[in-house]
mmCIF file of C-alpha atoms and ligand atoms in Angstrom:
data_model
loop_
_atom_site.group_PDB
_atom_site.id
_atom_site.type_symbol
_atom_site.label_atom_id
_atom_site.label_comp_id
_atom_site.label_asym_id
_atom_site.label_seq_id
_atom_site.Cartn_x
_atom_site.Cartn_y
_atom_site.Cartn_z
ATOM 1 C CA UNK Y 1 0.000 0.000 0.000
ATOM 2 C CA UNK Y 2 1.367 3.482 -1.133
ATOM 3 C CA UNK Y 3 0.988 6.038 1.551
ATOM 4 C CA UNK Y 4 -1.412 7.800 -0.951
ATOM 5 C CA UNK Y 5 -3.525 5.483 -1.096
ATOM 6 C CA UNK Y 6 -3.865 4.969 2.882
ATOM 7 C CA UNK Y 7 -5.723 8.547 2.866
ATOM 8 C CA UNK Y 8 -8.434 7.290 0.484
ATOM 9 C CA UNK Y 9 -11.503 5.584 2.923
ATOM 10 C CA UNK Y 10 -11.331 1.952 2.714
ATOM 11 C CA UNK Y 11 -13.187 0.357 0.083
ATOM 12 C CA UNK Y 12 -15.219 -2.821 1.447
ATOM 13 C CA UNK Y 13 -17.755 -4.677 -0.183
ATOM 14 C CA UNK Y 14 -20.403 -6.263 1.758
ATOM 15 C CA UNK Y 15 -22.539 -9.686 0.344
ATOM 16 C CA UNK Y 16 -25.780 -10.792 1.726
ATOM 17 C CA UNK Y 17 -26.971 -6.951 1.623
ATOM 18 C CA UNK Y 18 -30.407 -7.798 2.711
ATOM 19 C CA UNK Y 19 -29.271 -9.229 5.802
ATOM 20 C CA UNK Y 20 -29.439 -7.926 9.617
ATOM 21 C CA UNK Y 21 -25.602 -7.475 10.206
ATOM 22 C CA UNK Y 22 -24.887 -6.658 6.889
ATOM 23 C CA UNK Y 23 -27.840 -3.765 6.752
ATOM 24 C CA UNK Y 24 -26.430 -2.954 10.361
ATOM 25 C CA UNK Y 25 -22.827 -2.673 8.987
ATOM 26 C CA UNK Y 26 -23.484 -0.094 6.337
ATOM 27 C CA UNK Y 27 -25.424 2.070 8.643
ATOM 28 C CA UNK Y 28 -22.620 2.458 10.993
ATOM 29 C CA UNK Y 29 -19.969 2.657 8.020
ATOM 30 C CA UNK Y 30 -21.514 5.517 6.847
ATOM 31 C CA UNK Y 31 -21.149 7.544 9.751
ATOM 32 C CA UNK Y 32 -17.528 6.719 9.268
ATOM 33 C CA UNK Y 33 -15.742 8.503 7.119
ATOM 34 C CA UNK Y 34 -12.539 6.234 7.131
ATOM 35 C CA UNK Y 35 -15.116 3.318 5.036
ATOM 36 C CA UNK Y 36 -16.519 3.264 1.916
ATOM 37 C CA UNK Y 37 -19.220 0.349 1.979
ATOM 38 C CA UNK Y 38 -20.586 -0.992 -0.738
ATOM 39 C CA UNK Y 39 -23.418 -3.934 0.072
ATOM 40 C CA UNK Y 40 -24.445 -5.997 -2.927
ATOM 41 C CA UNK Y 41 -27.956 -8.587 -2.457
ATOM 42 C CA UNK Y 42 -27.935 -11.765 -4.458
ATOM 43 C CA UNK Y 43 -29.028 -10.452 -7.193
ATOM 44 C CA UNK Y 44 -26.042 -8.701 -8.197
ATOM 45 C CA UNK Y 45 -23.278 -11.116 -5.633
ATOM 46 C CA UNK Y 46 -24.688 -14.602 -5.772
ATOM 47 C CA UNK Y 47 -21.837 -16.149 -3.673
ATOM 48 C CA UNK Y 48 -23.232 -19.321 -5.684
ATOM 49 C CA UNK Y 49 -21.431 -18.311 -9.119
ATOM 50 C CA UNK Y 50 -17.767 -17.750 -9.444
ATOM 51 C CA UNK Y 51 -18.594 -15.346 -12.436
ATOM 52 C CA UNK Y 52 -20.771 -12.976 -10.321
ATOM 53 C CA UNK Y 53 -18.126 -12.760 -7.669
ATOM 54 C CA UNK Y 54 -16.087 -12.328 -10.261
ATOM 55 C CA UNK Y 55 -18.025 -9.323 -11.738
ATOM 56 C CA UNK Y 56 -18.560 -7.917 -8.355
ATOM 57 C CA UNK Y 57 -14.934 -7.731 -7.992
ATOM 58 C CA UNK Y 58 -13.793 -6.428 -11.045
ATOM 59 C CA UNK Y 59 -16.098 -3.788 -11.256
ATOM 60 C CA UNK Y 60 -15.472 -2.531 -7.273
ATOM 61 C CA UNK Y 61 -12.152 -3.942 -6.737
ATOM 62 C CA UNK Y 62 -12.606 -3.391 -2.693
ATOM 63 C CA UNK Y 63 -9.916 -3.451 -0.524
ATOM 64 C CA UNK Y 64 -11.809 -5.917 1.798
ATOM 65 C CA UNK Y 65 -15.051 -7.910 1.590
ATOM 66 C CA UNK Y 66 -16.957 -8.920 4.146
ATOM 67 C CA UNK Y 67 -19.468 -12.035 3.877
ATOM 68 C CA UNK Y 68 -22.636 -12.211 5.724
ATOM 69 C CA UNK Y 69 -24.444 -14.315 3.638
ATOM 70 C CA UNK Y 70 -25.715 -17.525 4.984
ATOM 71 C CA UNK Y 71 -28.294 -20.331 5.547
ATOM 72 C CA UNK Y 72 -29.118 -19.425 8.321
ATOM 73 C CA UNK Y 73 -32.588 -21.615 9.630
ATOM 74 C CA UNK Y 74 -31.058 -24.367 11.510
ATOM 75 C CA UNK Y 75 -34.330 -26.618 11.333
ATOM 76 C CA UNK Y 76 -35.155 -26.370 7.563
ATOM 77 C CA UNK Y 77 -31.249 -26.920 7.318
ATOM 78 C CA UNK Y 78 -31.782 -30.617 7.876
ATOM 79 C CA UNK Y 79 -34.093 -31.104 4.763
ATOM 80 C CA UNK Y 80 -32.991 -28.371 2.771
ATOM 81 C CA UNK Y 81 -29.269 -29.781 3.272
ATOM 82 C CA UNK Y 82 -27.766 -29.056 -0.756
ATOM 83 C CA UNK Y 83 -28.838 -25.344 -0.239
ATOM 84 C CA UNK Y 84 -27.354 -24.723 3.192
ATOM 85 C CA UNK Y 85 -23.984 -26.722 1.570
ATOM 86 C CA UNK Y 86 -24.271 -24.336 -1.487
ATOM 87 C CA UNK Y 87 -24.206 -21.192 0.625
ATOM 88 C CA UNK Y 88 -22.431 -21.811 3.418
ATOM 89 C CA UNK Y 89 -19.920 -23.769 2.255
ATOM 90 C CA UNK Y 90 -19.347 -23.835 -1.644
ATOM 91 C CA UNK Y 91 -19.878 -20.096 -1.755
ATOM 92 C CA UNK Y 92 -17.651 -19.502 0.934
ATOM 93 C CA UNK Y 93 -15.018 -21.252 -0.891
ATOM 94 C CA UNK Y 94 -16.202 -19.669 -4.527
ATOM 95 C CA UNK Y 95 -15.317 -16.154 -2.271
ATOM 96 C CA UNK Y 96 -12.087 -17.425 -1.279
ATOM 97 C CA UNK Y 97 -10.893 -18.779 -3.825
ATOM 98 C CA UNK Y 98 -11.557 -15.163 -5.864
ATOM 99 C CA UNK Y 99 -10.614 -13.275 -3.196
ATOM 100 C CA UNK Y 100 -7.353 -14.803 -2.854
ATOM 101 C CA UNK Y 101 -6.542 -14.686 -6.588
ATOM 102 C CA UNK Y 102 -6.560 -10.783 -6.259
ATOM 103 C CA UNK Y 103 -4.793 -10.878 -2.731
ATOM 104 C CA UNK Y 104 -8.316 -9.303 -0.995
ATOM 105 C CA UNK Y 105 -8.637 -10.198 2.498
ATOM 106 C CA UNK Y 106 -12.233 -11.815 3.360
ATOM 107 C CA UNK Y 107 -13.726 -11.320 6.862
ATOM 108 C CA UNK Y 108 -16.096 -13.952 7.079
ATOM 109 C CA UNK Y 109 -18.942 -14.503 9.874
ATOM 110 C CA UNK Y 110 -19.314 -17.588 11.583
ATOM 111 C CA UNK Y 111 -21.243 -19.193 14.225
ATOM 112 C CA UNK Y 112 -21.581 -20.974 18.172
ATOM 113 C CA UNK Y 113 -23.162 -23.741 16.281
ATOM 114 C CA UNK Y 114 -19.976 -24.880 15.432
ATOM 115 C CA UNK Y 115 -19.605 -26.246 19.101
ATOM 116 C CA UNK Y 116 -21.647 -29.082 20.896
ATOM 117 C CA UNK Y 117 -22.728 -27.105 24.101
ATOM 118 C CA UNK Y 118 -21.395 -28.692 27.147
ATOM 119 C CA UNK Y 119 -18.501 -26.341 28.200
ATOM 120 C CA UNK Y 120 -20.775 -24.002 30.448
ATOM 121 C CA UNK Y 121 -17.723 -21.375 30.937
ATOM 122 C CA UNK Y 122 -17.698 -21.149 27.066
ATOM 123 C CA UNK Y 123 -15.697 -21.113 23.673
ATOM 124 C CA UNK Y 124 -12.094 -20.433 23.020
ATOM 125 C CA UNK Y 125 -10.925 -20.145 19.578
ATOM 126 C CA UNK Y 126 -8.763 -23.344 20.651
ATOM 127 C CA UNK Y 127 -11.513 -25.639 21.593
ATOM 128 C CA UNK Y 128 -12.740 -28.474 19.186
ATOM 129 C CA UNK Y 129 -15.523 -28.040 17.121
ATOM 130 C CA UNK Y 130 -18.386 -30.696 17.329
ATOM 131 C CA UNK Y 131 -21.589 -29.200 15.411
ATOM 132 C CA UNK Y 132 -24.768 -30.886 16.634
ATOM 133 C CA UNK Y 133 -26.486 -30.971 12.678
ATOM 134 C CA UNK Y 134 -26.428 -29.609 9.635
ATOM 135 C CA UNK Y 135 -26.334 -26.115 9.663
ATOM 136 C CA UNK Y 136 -23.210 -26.056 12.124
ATOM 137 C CA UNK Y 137 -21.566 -28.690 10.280
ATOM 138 C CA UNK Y 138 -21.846 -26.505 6.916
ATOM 139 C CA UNK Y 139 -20.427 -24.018 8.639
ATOM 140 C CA UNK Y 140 -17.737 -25.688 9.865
ATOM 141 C CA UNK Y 141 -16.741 -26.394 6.073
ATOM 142 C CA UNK Y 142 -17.073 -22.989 5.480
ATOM 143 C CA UNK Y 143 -14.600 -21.980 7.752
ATOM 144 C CA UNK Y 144 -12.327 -24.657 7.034
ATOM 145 C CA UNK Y 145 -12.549 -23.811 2.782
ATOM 146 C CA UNK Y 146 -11.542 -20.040 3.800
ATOM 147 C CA UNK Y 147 -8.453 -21.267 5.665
ATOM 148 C CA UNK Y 148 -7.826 -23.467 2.541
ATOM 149 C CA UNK Y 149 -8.179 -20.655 -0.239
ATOM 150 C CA UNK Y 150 -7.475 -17.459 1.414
ATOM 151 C CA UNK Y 151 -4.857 -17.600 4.067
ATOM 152 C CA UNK Y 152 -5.929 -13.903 4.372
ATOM 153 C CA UNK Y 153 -9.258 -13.980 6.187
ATOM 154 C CA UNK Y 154 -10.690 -13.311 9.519
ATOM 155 C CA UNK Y 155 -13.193 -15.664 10.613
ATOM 156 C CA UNK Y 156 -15.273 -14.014 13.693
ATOM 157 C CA UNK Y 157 -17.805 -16.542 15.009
ATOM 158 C CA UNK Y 158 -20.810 -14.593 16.681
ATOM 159 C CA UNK Y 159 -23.912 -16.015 18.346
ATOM 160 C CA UNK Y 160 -27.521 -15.214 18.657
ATOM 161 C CA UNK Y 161 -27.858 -12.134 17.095
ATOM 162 C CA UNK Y 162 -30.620 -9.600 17.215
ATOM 163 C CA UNK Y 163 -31.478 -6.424 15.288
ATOM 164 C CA UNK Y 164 -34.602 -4.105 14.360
ATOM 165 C CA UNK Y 165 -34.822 -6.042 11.000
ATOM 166 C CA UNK Y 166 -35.144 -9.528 9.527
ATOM 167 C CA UNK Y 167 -35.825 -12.500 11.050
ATOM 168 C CA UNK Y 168 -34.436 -12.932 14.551
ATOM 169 C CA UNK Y 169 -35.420 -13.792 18.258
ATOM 170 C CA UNK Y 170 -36.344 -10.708 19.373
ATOM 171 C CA UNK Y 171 -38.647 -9.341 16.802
ATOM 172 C CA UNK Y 172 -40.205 -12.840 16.568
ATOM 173 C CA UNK Y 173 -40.731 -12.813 20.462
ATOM 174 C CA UNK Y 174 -41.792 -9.426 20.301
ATOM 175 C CA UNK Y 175 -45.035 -11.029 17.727
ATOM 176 C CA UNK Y 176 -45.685 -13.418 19.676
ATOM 177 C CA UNK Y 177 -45.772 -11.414 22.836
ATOM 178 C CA UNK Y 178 -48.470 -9.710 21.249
ATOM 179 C CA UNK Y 179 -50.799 -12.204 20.324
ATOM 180 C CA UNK Y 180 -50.187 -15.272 23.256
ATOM 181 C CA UNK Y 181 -50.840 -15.030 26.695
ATOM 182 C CA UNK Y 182 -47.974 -17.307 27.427
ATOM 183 C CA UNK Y 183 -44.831 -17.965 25.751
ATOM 184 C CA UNK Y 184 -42.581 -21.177 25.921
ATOM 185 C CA UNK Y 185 -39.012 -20.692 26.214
ATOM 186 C CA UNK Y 186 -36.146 -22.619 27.055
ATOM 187 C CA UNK Y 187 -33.918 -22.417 30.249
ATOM 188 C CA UNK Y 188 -31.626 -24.545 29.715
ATOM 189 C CA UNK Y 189 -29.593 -22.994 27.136
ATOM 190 C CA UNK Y 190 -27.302 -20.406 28.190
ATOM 191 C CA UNK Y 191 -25.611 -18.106 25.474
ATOM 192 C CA UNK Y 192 -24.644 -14.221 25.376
ATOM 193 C CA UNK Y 193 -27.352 -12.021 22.953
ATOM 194 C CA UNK Y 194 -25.126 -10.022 20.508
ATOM 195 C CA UNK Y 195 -26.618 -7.199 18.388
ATOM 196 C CA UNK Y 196 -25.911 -6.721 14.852
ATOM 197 C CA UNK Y 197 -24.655 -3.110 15.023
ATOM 198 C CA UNK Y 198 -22.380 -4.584 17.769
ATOM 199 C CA UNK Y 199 -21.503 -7.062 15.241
ATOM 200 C CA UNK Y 200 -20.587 -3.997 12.206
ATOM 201 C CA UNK Y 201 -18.646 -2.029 15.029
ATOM 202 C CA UNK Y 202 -16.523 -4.947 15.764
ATOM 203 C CA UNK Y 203 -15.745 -5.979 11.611
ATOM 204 C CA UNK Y 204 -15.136 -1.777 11.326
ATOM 205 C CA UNK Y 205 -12.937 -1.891 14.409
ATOM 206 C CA UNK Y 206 -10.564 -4.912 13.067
ATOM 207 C CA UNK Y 207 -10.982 -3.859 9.694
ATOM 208 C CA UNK Y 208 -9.116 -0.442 10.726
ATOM 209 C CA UNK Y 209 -6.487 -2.224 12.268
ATOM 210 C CA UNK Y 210 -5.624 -4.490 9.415
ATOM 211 C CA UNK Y 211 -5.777 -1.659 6.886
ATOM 212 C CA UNK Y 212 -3.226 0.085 9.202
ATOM 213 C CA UNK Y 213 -0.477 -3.096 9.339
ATOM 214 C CA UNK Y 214 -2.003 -5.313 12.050
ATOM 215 C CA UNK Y 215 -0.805 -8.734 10.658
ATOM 216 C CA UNK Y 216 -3.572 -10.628 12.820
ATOM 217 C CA UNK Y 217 -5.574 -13.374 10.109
ATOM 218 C CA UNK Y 218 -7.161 -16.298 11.666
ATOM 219 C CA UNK Y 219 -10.032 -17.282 13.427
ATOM 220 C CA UNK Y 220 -12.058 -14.934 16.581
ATOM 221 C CA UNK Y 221 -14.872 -14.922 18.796
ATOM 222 C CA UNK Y 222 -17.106 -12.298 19.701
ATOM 223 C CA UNK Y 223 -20.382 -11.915 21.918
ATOM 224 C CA UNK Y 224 -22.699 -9.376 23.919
ATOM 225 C CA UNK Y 225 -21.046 -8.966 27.534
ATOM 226 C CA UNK Y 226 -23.030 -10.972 30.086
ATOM 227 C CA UNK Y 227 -24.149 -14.863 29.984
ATOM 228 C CA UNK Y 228 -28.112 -15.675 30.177
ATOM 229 C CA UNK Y 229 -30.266 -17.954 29.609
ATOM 230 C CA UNK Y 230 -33.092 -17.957 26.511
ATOM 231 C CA UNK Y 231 -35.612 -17.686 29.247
ATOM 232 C CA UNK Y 232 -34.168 -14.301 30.888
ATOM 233 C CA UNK Y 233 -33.121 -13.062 27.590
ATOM 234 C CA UNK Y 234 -37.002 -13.126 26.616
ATOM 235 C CA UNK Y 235 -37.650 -11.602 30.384
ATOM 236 C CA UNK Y 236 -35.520 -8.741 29.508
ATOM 237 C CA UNK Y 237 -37.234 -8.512 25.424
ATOM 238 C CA UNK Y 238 -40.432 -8.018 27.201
ATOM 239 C CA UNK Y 239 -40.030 -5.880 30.230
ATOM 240 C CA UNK Y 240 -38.117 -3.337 27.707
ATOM 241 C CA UNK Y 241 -40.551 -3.132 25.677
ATOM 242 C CA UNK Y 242 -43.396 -2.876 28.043
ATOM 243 C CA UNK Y 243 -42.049 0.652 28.281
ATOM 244 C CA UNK Y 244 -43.419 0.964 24.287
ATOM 245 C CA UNK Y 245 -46.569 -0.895 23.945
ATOM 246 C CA UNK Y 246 -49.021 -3.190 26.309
ATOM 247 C CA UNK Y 247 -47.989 -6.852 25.245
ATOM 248 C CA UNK Y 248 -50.414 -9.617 25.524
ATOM 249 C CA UNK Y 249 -48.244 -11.872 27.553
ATOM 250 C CA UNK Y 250 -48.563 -12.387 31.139
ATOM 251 C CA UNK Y 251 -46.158 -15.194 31.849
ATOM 252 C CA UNK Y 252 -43.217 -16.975 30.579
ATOM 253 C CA UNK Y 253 -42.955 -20.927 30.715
ATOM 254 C CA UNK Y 254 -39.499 -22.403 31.523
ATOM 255 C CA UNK Y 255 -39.262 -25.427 29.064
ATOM 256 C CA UNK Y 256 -36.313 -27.582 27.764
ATOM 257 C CA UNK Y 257 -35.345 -26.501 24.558
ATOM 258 C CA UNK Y 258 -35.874 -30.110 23.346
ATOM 259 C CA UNK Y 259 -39.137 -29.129 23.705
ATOM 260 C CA UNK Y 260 -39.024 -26.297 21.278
ATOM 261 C CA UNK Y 261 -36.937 -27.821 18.642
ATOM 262 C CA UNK Y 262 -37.494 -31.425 18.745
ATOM 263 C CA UNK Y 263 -35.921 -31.468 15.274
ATOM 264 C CA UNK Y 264 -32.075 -31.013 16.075
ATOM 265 C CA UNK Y 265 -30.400 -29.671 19.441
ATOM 266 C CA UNK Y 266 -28.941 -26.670 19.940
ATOM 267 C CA UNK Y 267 -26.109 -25.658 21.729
ATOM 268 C CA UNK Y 268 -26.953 -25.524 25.388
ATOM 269 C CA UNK Y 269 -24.209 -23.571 26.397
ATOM 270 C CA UNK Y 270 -23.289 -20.925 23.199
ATOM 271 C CA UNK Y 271 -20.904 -18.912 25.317
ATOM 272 C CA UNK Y 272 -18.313 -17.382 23.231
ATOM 273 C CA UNK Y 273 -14.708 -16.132 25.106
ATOM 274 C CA UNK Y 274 -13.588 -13.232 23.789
ATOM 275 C CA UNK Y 275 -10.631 -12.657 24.964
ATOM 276 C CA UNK Y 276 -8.338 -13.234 22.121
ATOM 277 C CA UNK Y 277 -10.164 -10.524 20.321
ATOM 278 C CA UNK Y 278 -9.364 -8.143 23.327
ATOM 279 C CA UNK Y 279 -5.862 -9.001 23.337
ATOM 280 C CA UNK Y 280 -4.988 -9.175 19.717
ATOM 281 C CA UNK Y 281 -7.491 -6.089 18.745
ATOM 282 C CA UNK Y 282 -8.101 -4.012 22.152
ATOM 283 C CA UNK Y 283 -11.994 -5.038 21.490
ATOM 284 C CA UNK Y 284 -13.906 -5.055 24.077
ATOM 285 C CA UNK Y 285 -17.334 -6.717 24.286
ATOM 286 C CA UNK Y 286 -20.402 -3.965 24.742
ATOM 287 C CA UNK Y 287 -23.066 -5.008 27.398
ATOM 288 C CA UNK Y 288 -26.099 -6.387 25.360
ATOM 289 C CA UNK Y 289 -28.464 -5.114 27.699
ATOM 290 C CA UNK Y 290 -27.838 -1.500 26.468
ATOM 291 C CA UNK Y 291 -27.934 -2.949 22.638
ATOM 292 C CA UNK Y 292 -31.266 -4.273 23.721
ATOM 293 C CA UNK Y 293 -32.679 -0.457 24.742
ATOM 294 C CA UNK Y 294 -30.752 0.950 21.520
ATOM 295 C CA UNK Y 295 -32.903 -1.565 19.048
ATOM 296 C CA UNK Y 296 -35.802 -1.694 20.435
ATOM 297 C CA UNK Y 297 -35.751 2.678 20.876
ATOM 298 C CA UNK Y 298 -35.140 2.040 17.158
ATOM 299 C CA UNK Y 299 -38.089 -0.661 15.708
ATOM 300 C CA UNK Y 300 -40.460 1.448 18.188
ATOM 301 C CA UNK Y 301 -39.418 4.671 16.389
ATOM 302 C CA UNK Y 302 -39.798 2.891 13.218
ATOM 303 C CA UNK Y 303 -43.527 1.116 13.900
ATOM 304 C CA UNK Y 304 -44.479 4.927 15.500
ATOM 305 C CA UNK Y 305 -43.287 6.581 12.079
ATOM 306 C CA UNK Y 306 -45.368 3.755 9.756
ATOM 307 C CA UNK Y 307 -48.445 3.839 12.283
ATOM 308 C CA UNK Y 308 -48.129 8.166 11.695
ATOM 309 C CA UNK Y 309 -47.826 7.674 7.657
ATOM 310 C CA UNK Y 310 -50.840 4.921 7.160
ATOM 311 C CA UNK Y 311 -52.877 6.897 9.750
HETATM 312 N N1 NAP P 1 -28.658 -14.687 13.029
HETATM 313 C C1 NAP P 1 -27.983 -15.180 14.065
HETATM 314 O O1 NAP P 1 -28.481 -15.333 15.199
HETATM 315 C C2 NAP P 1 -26.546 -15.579 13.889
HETATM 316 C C3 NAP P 1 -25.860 -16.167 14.961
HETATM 317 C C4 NAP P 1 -24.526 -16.536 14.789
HETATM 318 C C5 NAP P 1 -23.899 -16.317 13.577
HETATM 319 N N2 NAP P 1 -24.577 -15.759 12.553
HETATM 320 C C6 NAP P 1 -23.874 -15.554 11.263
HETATM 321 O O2 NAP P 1 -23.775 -14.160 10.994
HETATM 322 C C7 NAP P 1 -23.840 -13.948 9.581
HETATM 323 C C8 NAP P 1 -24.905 -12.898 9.263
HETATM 324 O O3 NAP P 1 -26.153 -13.386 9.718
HETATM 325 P P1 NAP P 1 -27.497 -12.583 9.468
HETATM 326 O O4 NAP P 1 -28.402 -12.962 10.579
HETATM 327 O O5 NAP P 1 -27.219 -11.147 9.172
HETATM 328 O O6 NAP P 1 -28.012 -13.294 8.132
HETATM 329 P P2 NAP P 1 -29.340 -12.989 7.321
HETATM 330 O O7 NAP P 1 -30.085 -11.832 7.903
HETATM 331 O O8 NAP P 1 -30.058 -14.285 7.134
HETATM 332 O O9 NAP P 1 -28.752 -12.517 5.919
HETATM 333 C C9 NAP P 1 -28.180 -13.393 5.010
HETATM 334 C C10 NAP P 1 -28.348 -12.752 3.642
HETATM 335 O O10 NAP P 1 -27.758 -13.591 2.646
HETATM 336 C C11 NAP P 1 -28.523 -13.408 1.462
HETATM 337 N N3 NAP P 1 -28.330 -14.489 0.488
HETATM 338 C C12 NAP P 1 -28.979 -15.674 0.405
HETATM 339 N N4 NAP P 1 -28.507 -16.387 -0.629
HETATM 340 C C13 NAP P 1 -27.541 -15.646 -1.223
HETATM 341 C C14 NAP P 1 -26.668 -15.835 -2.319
HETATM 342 N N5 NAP P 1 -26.685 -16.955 -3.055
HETATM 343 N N6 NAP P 1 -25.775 -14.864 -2.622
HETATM 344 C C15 NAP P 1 -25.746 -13.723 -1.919
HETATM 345 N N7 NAP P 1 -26.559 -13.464 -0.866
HETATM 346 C C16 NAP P 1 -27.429 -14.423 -0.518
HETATM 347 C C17 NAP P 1 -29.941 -13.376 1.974
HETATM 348 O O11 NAP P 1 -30.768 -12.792 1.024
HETATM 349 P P3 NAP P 1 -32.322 -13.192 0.958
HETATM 350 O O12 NAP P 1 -32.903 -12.694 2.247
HETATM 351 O O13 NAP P 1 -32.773 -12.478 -0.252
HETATM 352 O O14 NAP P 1 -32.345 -14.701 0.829
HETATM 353 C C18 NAP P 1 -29.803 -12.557 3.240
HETATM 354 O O15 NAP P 1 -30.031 -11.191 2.960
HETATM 355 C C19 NAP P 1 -24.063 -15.328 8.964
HETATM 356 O O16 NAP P 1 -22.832 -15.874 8.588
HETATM 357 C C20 NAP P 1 -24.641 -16.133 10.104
HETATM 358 O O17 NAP P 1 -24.428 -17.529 9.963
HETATM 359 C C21 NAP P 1 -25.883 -15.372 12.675
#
């Protein structure tokens, strides 16, 4: 890199642009002038074709890309098994593979799925991964096809991940909390809520660092600051945004969370340690709790902005 050409922001290009992190990512790049994001949806990056990488590529020739694209729905993962293979791990290797024949390094999201769930005091980078089905399993080759065609690449594994947008746990709790009386969810699975602005702040934050010499490639993990359970997690969705709207919910049932997904386990511990991201980076994980006020402020400003325009 001339010294030039460290003054101009740094060009990344972000797949999956319909996504929650990847929506959440340009937002806060934006208010950075150090980044110049550029998100491409399917239709114009399917990470499925080499030639549409390709294309992508040529045409925006970023300095780093960042892939958020995944199959994501763990249950339809075990029918819908060539898909979830196609996207998260074939197109993680077509990105790879053109990524690394133009030198571009490829930050790459991952997940706690890749773990079985037993260690309660959570994940190091170190520990073995043992994915309970499908989904964690294609992940797992994802991760392992980036360290085989781009020896340039961060790989940040993230878990349950909530935003204003898409499909996630809070805004689906938040539906249901309107129309049942009582929800079902599980207590035995413990895990650390992580939002997806949290998520962008931490690719910015590493991104920066790399740009500026940091020679730090390999494989991270990052999550919301303090451990709960499903069940309090929903507590704390609820009683925040009691402060918005009257829900219809009066009570929570503690249930296992074979209960709620009798197709294939989850994780029951998804605990993430982050401290290899502190001490290579200086990253510190942000309390999720706050996150939680911050997104739901933001989808009740939202619904109160629709609600004013329709009315
Ligand atoms: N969500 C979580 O709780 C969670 C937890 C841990 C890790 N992660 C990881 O974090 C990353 C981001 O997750 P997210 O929740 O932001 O995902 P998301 O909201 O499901 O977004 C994924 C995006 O990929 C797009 N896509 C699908 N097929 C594509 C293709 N062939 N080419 C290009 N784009 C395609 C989707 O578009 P369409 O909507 O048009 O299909 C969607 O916009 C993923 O790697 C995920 O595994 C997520």
């Amino acid at each position: 890199m001339t010294e030039w050409t460290k003054l101009l922001p740094i060009k990344i290009l972000v797949t999956g642009g319909g996504g929650q992190v990847a929506h959440d990512l340009v937002m806060l790049g934006k208010q950075d002038s150090h980044f110049d994001l550029i998100t491409l949806d399917a239709s114009r990056l399917d990470v499925a074709s080499p030639a549409s990488i390709q294309k992508a590529l040529d045409l925006y020739m970023p300095d780093y890309v960042v892939n958020t694209v995944a199959f994501n729905n763990v249950d339809a993962a075990e029918h819908d098994t060539a898909f979830c293979y196609q996207l998260n791990a074939t197109g993680v290797k077509n990105l790879a593979v053109e990524c690394g024949a133009l030198s571009i390094p490829l930050i790459h999201l991952s997940t706690d799925h890749l773990f079985d769930g037993h260690y309660a005091s959570g994940y190091s980078e170190d520990d073995e991964v043992s994915p309970l089905g499908v989904f964690g399993e294609s992940k797992r080759q994802g991760e392992e096809l980036l360290r085989q065609y781009q020896p340039k690449h961060i790989i940040l594994r993230v878990s349950w991940i909530f935003s204003a947008r898409g499909d996630n746990y809070l805004l689906r709790t938040l539906e249901k909390a309107r129309t049942l009386s009582a929800i079902e969810t599980a207590d035995d699975r413990q895990g650390c809520p992580t939002s997806a602005v949290d998520v962008g702040r931490v690719i910015l934050a590493i991104i920066k660092q790399l740009h500026n010499g940091a020679d730090a490639w390999g494989t991270y993990h990052y999550c919301g600051a303090e451990v709960t359970t499903r069940y309090r997690f929903t507590e704390a969705i609820l009683a925040a945004a009691r402060q918005y709207e009257e829900l219809k919910t009066t009570s929570l049932v503690p249930v296992s969370s074979r209960t709620l997904h009798a197709e294939v386990d989850r994780p029951a511990s998804s605990v993430l340690q982050c401290k290899k991201l502190l001490s290579t980076f200086g990253i510190r994980q942000r309390p999720w709790r706050n996150e939680l006020v911050a997104v739901l402020r933001q989808i009740y400003k939202t619904k109160t902005k629709t609600e004013a325009k329709s009315g």
